[in-house]
Amino acid sequence: MNVNEAMKLLKEKGYKHTDKREDMLHLFALEKRYLSAKDVLERLQNEYPGMSFDTIYRNLSLFADLNILEETELDGEKRFRFSCSISKHHHHLICLECGKTKHIDSCPMDSIRQQFPDFEVTGHKFEIYGKCQECVTIN
Ligand SMILES: [Zn+2]
Ligand SMILES: [Zn+2]
Ligand SMILES: [Zn+2]
């Protein structure tokens, strides 16, 4: 997913083009990591001094509903990032310091399924948390 694809999708779904929405998407494109609504507010409040946390949160949830952003919850707070453009099923290692992610190509469900052949799996979540190499080096 990139900003152009996201703006096109919003238009197709009948959502208005606003500079705020576009700037939010540019921020995610630039950062390439998980951001909270608070992070987004901090980055955009110079440009849009009156913008509320609610407005940001509503837009981020909309983007997540449209699969423009992926969401996860870290430390009890929702975080968002651009959806991966890799279409193959995969999981993420997530750095809790900087929010950057790495891809894991293998899926733990493959082995778990064999242990529970009678359970009909309809979905799963799997994330690994820790510190990336850069963050380990800084601290
Ligand atoms: Zn990914
Ligand atoms: Zn990191
Ligand atoms: Zn999986």
Coordinates of N, CA and C and ligand atoms in Angstrom, one line a residue:
M1 N 0.8 -1.2 0.0 CA 0.0 0.0 0.0 C 0.9 1.2 0.0
N2 N 0.6 2.2 -0.8 CA 1.2 3.5 -0.8 C 0.2 4.6 -0.8
V3 N 0.7 5.9 -0.7 CA -0.3 7.0 -0.5 C -1.2 7.1 -1.7
N4 N -0.7 6.9 -2.9 CA -1.5 7.0 -4.1 C -2.6 6.0 -4.1
E5 N -2.2 4.7 -3.8 CA -3.2 3.6 -3.8 C -4.3 3.9 -2.7
A6 N -3.8 4.4 -1.6 CA -4.7 4.7 -0.5 C -5.7 5.8 -0.9
M7 N -5.2 6.9 -1.5 CA -6.1 8.0 -1.9 C -7.1 7.5 -2.9
K8 N -6.7 6.6 -3.8 CA -7.5 6.1 -4.9 C -8.7 5.3 -4.2
L9 N -8.2 4.4 -3.3 CA -9.2 3.6 -2.6 C -10.3 4.4 -1.9
L10 N -9.8 5.4 -1.2 CA -10.7 6.3 -0.4 C -11.7 6.9 -1.4
K11 N -11.3 7.4 -2.5 CA -12.1 8.0 -3.5 C -13.2 7.0 -4.0
E12 N -12.7 5.8 -4.3 CA -13.6 4.7 -4.8 C -14.7 4.4 -3.8
K13 N -14.3 4.5 -2.5 CA -15.3 4.2 -1.5 C -16.2 5.4 -1.1
G14 N -15.9 6.5 -1.8 CA -16.8 7.6 -1.6 C -16.4 8.6 -0.5
Y15 N -15.1 8.4 0.0 CA -14.7 9.3 1.0 C -14.0 10.6 0.4
K16 N -14.3 11.7 1.0 CA -13.8 13.0 0.5 C -12.3 13.0 0.6
H17 N -11.7 13.7 -0.4 CA -10.2 13.9 -0.3 C -10.0 15.1 0.6
T18 N -9.2 15.0 1.7 CA -8.9 16.1 2.5 C -7.4 16.1 2.6
D19 N -6.8 17.4 2.8 CA -5.4 17.5 3.0 C -5.0 16.8 4.3
K20 N -5.8 16.8 5.3 CA -5.5 16.1 6.5 C -5.3 14.6 6.3
R21 N -6.2 14.0 5.6 CA -6.1 12.6 5.3 C -4.9 12.3 4.5
E22 N -4.6 13.1 3.5 CA -3.4 12.9 2.7 C -2.1 13.0 3.5
D23 N -2.1 14.1 4.4 CA -0.9 14.3 5.2 C -0.7 13.1 6.2
M24 N -1.8 12.6 6.7 CA -1.7 11.4 7.6 C -1.1 10.3 6.9
L25 N -1.5 10.0 5.7 CA -1.0 8.9 4.9 C 0.5 9.1 4.6
H26 N 0.8 10.4 4.2 CA 2.2 10.7 3.9 C 3.1 10.4 5.1
L27 N 2.6 10.7 6.3 CA 3.3 10.4 7.5 C 3.6 8.9 7.7
F28 N 2.6 8.1 7.5 CA 2.8 6.7 7.6 C 3.8 6.1 6.5
A29 N 3.7 6.7 5.3 CA 4.6 6.3 4.2 C 6.0 6.6 4.6
L30 N 6.2 7.8 5.2 CA 7.5 8.2 5.6 C 8.1 7.4 6.7
E31 N 7.3 7.1 7.7 CA 7.8 6.5 9.0 C 8.0 5.0 8.9
K32 N 7.2 4.3 8.1 CA 7.3 2.9 7.9 C 7.4 2.1 9.2
R33 N 6.6 2.5 10.2 CA 6.6 1.8 11.5 C 5.3 2.0 12.2
Y34 N 5.0 1.3 13.3 CA 3.8 1.5 14.0 C 3.8 2.9 14.7
L35 N 2.7 3.6 14.5 CA 2.5 4.9 15.2 C 1.1 4.9 15.9
S36 N 1.1 5.6 17.1 CA -0.2 5.7 17.8 C -0.9 7.0 17.3
A37 N -2.2 7.1 17.7 CA -2.9 8.4 17.3 C -2.2 9.6 17.9
K38 N -1.6 9.4 19.1 CA -0.9 10.4 19.8 C 0.4 10.9 19.0
D39 N 1.1 9.9 18.5 CA 2.3 10.2 17.6 C 1.8 11.0 16.4
V40 N 0.7 10.6 15.8 CA 0.2 11.3 14.6 C -0.1 12.8 15.0
L41 N -0.8 12.9 16.1 CA -1.2 14.3 16.6 C 0.0 15.1 16.8
E42 N 1.0 14.6 17.5 CA 2.3 15.3 17.7 C 2.9 15.8 16.4
R43 N 2.9 14.9 15.4 CA 3.6 15.3 14.2 C 2.8 16.3 13.3
L44 N 1.5 16.3 13.5 CA 0.6 17.1 12.6 C 0.1 18.4 13.2
Q45 N 0.3 18.5 14.5 CA -0.4 19.6 15.2 C 0.2 21.0 14.8
N46 N 1.5 21.0 14.4 CA 2.0 22.3 13.9 C 1.2 22.8 12.7
E47 N 0.9 21.9 11.8 CA 0.3 22.2 10.5 C -1.3 22.4 10.7
Y48 N -1.8 21.6 11.6 CA -3.3 21.7 11.9 C -3.5 21.9 13.4
P49 N -3.3 23.1 13.9 CA -3.3 23.4 15.4 C -4.6 23.0 16.0
G50 N -5.7 23.0 15.3 CA -7.0 22.7 16.0 C -7.4 21.3 15.9
M51 N -6.6 20.5 15.3 CA -7.0 19.1 15.1 C -7.1 18.3 16.4
S52 N -8.2 17.6 16.5 CA -8.4 16.8 17.8 C -8.0 15.4 17.6
F53 N -7.7 14.8 18.8 CA -7.3 13.4 18.9 C -8.4 12.5 18.3
D54 N -9.7 12.9 18.5 CA -10.8 12.2 18.0 C -10.8 12.1 16.5
T55 N -10.5 13.2 15.8 CA -10.5 13.3 14.4 C -9.5 12.3 13.8
I56 N -8.3 12.4 14.5 CA -7.2 11.5 14.0 C -7.6 10.0 14.2
Y57 N -8.1 9.8 15.4 CA -8.5 8.4 15.7 C -9.5 7.8 14.8
R58 N -10.5 8.7 14.5 CA -11.6 8.3 13.5 C -11.0 8.0 12.2
N59 N -10.1 8.8 11.7 CA -9.5 8.6 10.4 C -8.6 7.3 10.4
L60 N -7.9 7.1 11.4 CA -7.0 5.9 11.5 C -7.8 4.7 11.5
S61 N -9.0 4.7 12.2 CA -9.9 3.5 12.3 C -10.5 3.3 10.9
L62 N -10.8 4.4 10.2 CA -11.4 4.2 8.8 C -10.3 3.6 7.9
F63 N -9.1 4.1 8.0 CA -8.0 3.5 7.2 C -7.8 2.0 7.5
A64 N -7.9 1.7 8.8 CA -7.7 0.3 9.1 C -8.9 -0.6 8.6
D65 N -10.1 0.0 8.7 CA -11.3 -0.7 8.1 C -11.1 -1.0 6.6
L66 N -10.5 -0.1 5.9 CA -10.3 -0.2 4.5 C -9.0 -1.0 4.1
N67 N -8.3 -1.5 5.2 CA -7.1 -2.2 5.0 C -5.9 -1.4 4.4
I68 N -6.1 -0.1 4.6 CA -5.0 0.8 4.2 C -3.9 0.7 5.3
L69 N -4.3 0.7 6.5 CA -3.4 0.5 7.6 C -3.7 -0.8 8.3
E70 N -2.6 -1.3 8.9 CA -2.8 -2.5 9.8 C -2.8 -1.9 11.2
E71 N -3.5 -2.6 12.1 CA -3.5 -2.1 13.5 C -3.1 -3.2 14.5
T72 N -2.5 -2.8 15.6 CA -2.2 -3.8 16.6 C -2.3 -3.0 17.9
E73 N -2.2 -3.7 19.0 CA -2.3 -3.0 20.3 C -1.0 -3.3 21.1
L74 N -0.3 -2.2 21.4 CA 1.0 -2.4 22.2 C 0.9 -1.5 23.4
D75 N 1.2 -2.1 24.6 CA 1.1 -1.4 25.9 C -0.3 -0.7 26.0
G76 N -1.4 -1.5 25.6 CA -2.7 -1.0 25.8 C -3.1 0.2 24.9
E77 N -2.3 0.4 23.9 CA -2.6 1.6 23.0 C -2.6 1.0 21.6
K78 N -3.6 1.5 20.8 CA -3.7 1.0 19.4 C -2.6 1.7 18.6
R79 N -1.9 0.9 17.7 CA -0.9 1.5 16.8 C -1.2 1.1 15.4
F80 N -0.8 1.9 14.5 CA -1.1 1.7 13.1 C 0.1 1.8 12.2
R81 N 0.1 1.1 11.1 CA 1.2 1.2 10.1 C 0.6 0.9 8.8
F82 N 1.3 1.3 7.7 CA 0.8 1.0 6.4 C 0.8 -0.5 6.2
S83 N -0.3 -1.0 5.6 CA -0.4 -2.5 5.3 C 0.8 -2.9 4.4
C84 N 1.3 -4.1 4.6 CA 2.4 -4.5 3.8 C 1.9 -4.8 2.3
S85 N 2.8 -4.5 1.4 CA 2.5 -4.7 0.0 C 2.7 -6.2 -0.4
I86 N 3.4 -6.9 0.5 CA 3.6 -8.4 0.3 C 2.2 -9.1 0.4
S87 N 1.8 -9.8 -0.6 CA 0.5 -10.4 -0.5 C 0.6 -11.8 0.2
K88 N 1.8 -12.4 0.2 CA 1.9 -13.7 0.8 C 1.7 -13.5 2.3
H89 N 1.0 -14.6 2.9 CA 0.7 -14.6 4.3 C 2.0 -14.5 5.1
H90 N 2.1 -13.6 6.1 CA 3.3 -13.5 6.9 C 3.0 -12.8 8.2
H91 N 4.0 -12.8 9.1 CA 3.9 -12.2 10.4 C 5.0 -11.2 10.6
H92 N 5.0 -10.5 11.8 CA 5.9 -9.5 12.1 C 6.7 -9.6 13.4
L93 N 7.9 -9.2 13.3 CA 8.7 -8.9 14.5 C 8.5 -7.4 14.7
I94 N 8.1 -7.0 15.9 CA 7.9 -5.6 16.2 C 8.8 -5.0 17.3
C95 N 9.6 -4.0 16.9 CA 10.4 -3.4 17.9 C 9.6 -2.4 18.8
L96 N 9.6 -2.7 20.1 CA 8.8 -1.9 21.0 C 9.3 -0.5 21.3
E97 N 10.6 -0.3 20.9 CA 11.2 1.0 21.1 C 10.9 2.0 20.0
C98 N 11.1 1.5 18.7 CA 10.9 2.4 17.6 C 9.7 2.1 16.7
G99 N 9.1 0.9 16.9 CA 7.9 0.5 16.2 C 8.2 -0.1 14.8
K100 N 9.5 -0.2 14.4 CA 9.8 -0.8 13.1 C 9.5 -2.3 13.2
T101 N 9.2 -2.8 12.0 CA 8.9 -4.2 11.9 C 9.8 -5.0 10.9
K102 N 9.9 -6.3 11.1 CA 10.5 -7.2 10.1 C 9.5 -8.3 9.8
H103 N 9.7 -8.8 8.6 CA 8.8 -9.9 8.2 C 9.2 -11.3 8.7
I104 N 8.3 -12.1 9.0 CA 8.6 -13.5 9.3 C 7.8 -14.3 8.2
D105 N 8.5 -15.0 7.4 CA 7.8 -15.7 6.3 C 7.0 -17.0 6.7
S106 N 7.6 -17.6 7.8 CA 6.9 -18.8 8.2 C 5.8 -18.5 9.1
C107 N 4.8 -19.4 9.2 CA 3.6 -19.2 10.0 C 3.5 -20.3 11.1
P108 N 3.4 -19.9 12.3 CA 3.4 -21.0 13.4 C 2.1 -21.8 13.3
M109 N 1.1 -21.3 12.6 CA -0.1 -22.1 12.5 C 0.1 -23.4 11.8
D110 N 1.1 -23.5 10.9 CA 1.3 -24.7 10.1 C 1.6 -25.9 11.0
S111 N 2.4 -25.6 12.1 CA 2.6 -26.8 13.0 C 1.5 -26.9 14.0
I112 N 0.9 -25.8 14.4 CA -0.2 -25.9 15.4 C -1.4 -26.6 14.8
R113 N -1.7 -26.4 13.6 CA -2.8 -27.1 12.9 C -2.7 -28.6 13.0
Q114 N -1.5 -29.1 12.9 CA -1.3 -30.5 12.9 C -1.6 -31.1 14.3
Q115 N -1.4 -30.3 15.4 CA -1.7 -30.7 16.7 C -3.2 -30.7 17.0
F116 N -4.0 -29.9 16.3 CA -5.4 -29.8 16.6 C -6.2 -30.0 15.3
P117 N -6.1 -31.1 14.7 CA -6.8 -31.3 13.4 C -8.3 -31.2 13.4
D118 N -8.9 -31.3 14.6 CA -10.4 -31.2 14.7 C -10.9 -29.8 14.9
F119 N -9.9 -28.9 15.2 CA -10.4 -27.5 15.5 C -10.4 -26.8 14.1
E120 N -11.5 -26.2 13.8 CA -11.6 -25.4 12.6 C -11.1 -24.0 12.8
V121 N -10.0 -23.7 12.3 CA -9.4 -22.4 12.5 C -10.0 -21.4 11.5
T122 N -10.5 -20.3 12.1 CA -11.1 -19.2 11.2 C -10.2 -18.0 11.1
G123 N -9.2 -17.9 12.0 CA -8.2 -16.8 11.9 C -7.2 -16.9 13.0
H124 N -6.1 -16.1 12.9 CA -5.1 -16.1 14.0 C -4.3 -14.9 13.9
K125 N -3.7 -14.5 15.1 CA -2.8 -13.4 15.2 C -1.5 -13.9 15.8
F126 N -0.4 -13.4 15.3 CA 0.9 -13.8 15.8 C 1.9 -12.7 15.6
E127 N 2.4 -12.1 16.7 CA 3.4 -11.1 16.6 C 4.5 -11.3 17.6
I128 N 5.7 -11.0 17.3 CA 6.8 -11.1 18.2 C 7.3 -9.7 18.6
Y129 N 7.5 -9.5 19.9 CA 7.9 -8.2 20.4 C 9.3 -8.2 20.9
G130 N 10.0 -7.1 20.8 CA 11.4 -7.0 21.3 C 12.0 -5.7 20.9
K131 N 13.3 -5.7 20.8 CA 14.1 -4.6 20.4 C 14.9 -4.9 19.2
C132 N 14.8 -4.0 18.2 CA 15.6 -4.2 17.0 C 17.1 -3.9 17.2
Q133 N 17.9 -4.3 16.3 CA 19.3 -4.2 16.4 C 19.7 -2.8 16.7
E134 N 19.1 -1.8 15.9 CA 19.5 -0.4 16.1 C 19.2 0.0 17.5
C135 N 18.0 -0.3 18.0 CA 17.6 0.1 19.4 C 18.5 -0.6 20.5
V136 N 18.9 -1.8 20.2 CA 19.8 -2.4 21.2 C 21.1 -1.7 21.2
T137 N 21.6 -1.3 20.1 CA 22.9 -0.6 20.0 C 22.9 0.8 20.6
I138 N 21.8 1.5 20.5 CA 21.7 2.9 21.1 C 21.7 2.8 22.6
N139 N 20.9 1.8 23.1 CA 20.8 1.8 24.6 C 21.9 1.0 25.3
Ligands
ZN1 ZN 4.5 -7.3 6.7
ZN2 ZN 13.9 -0.4 17.2
ZN3 ZN 0.1 -17.0 10.1

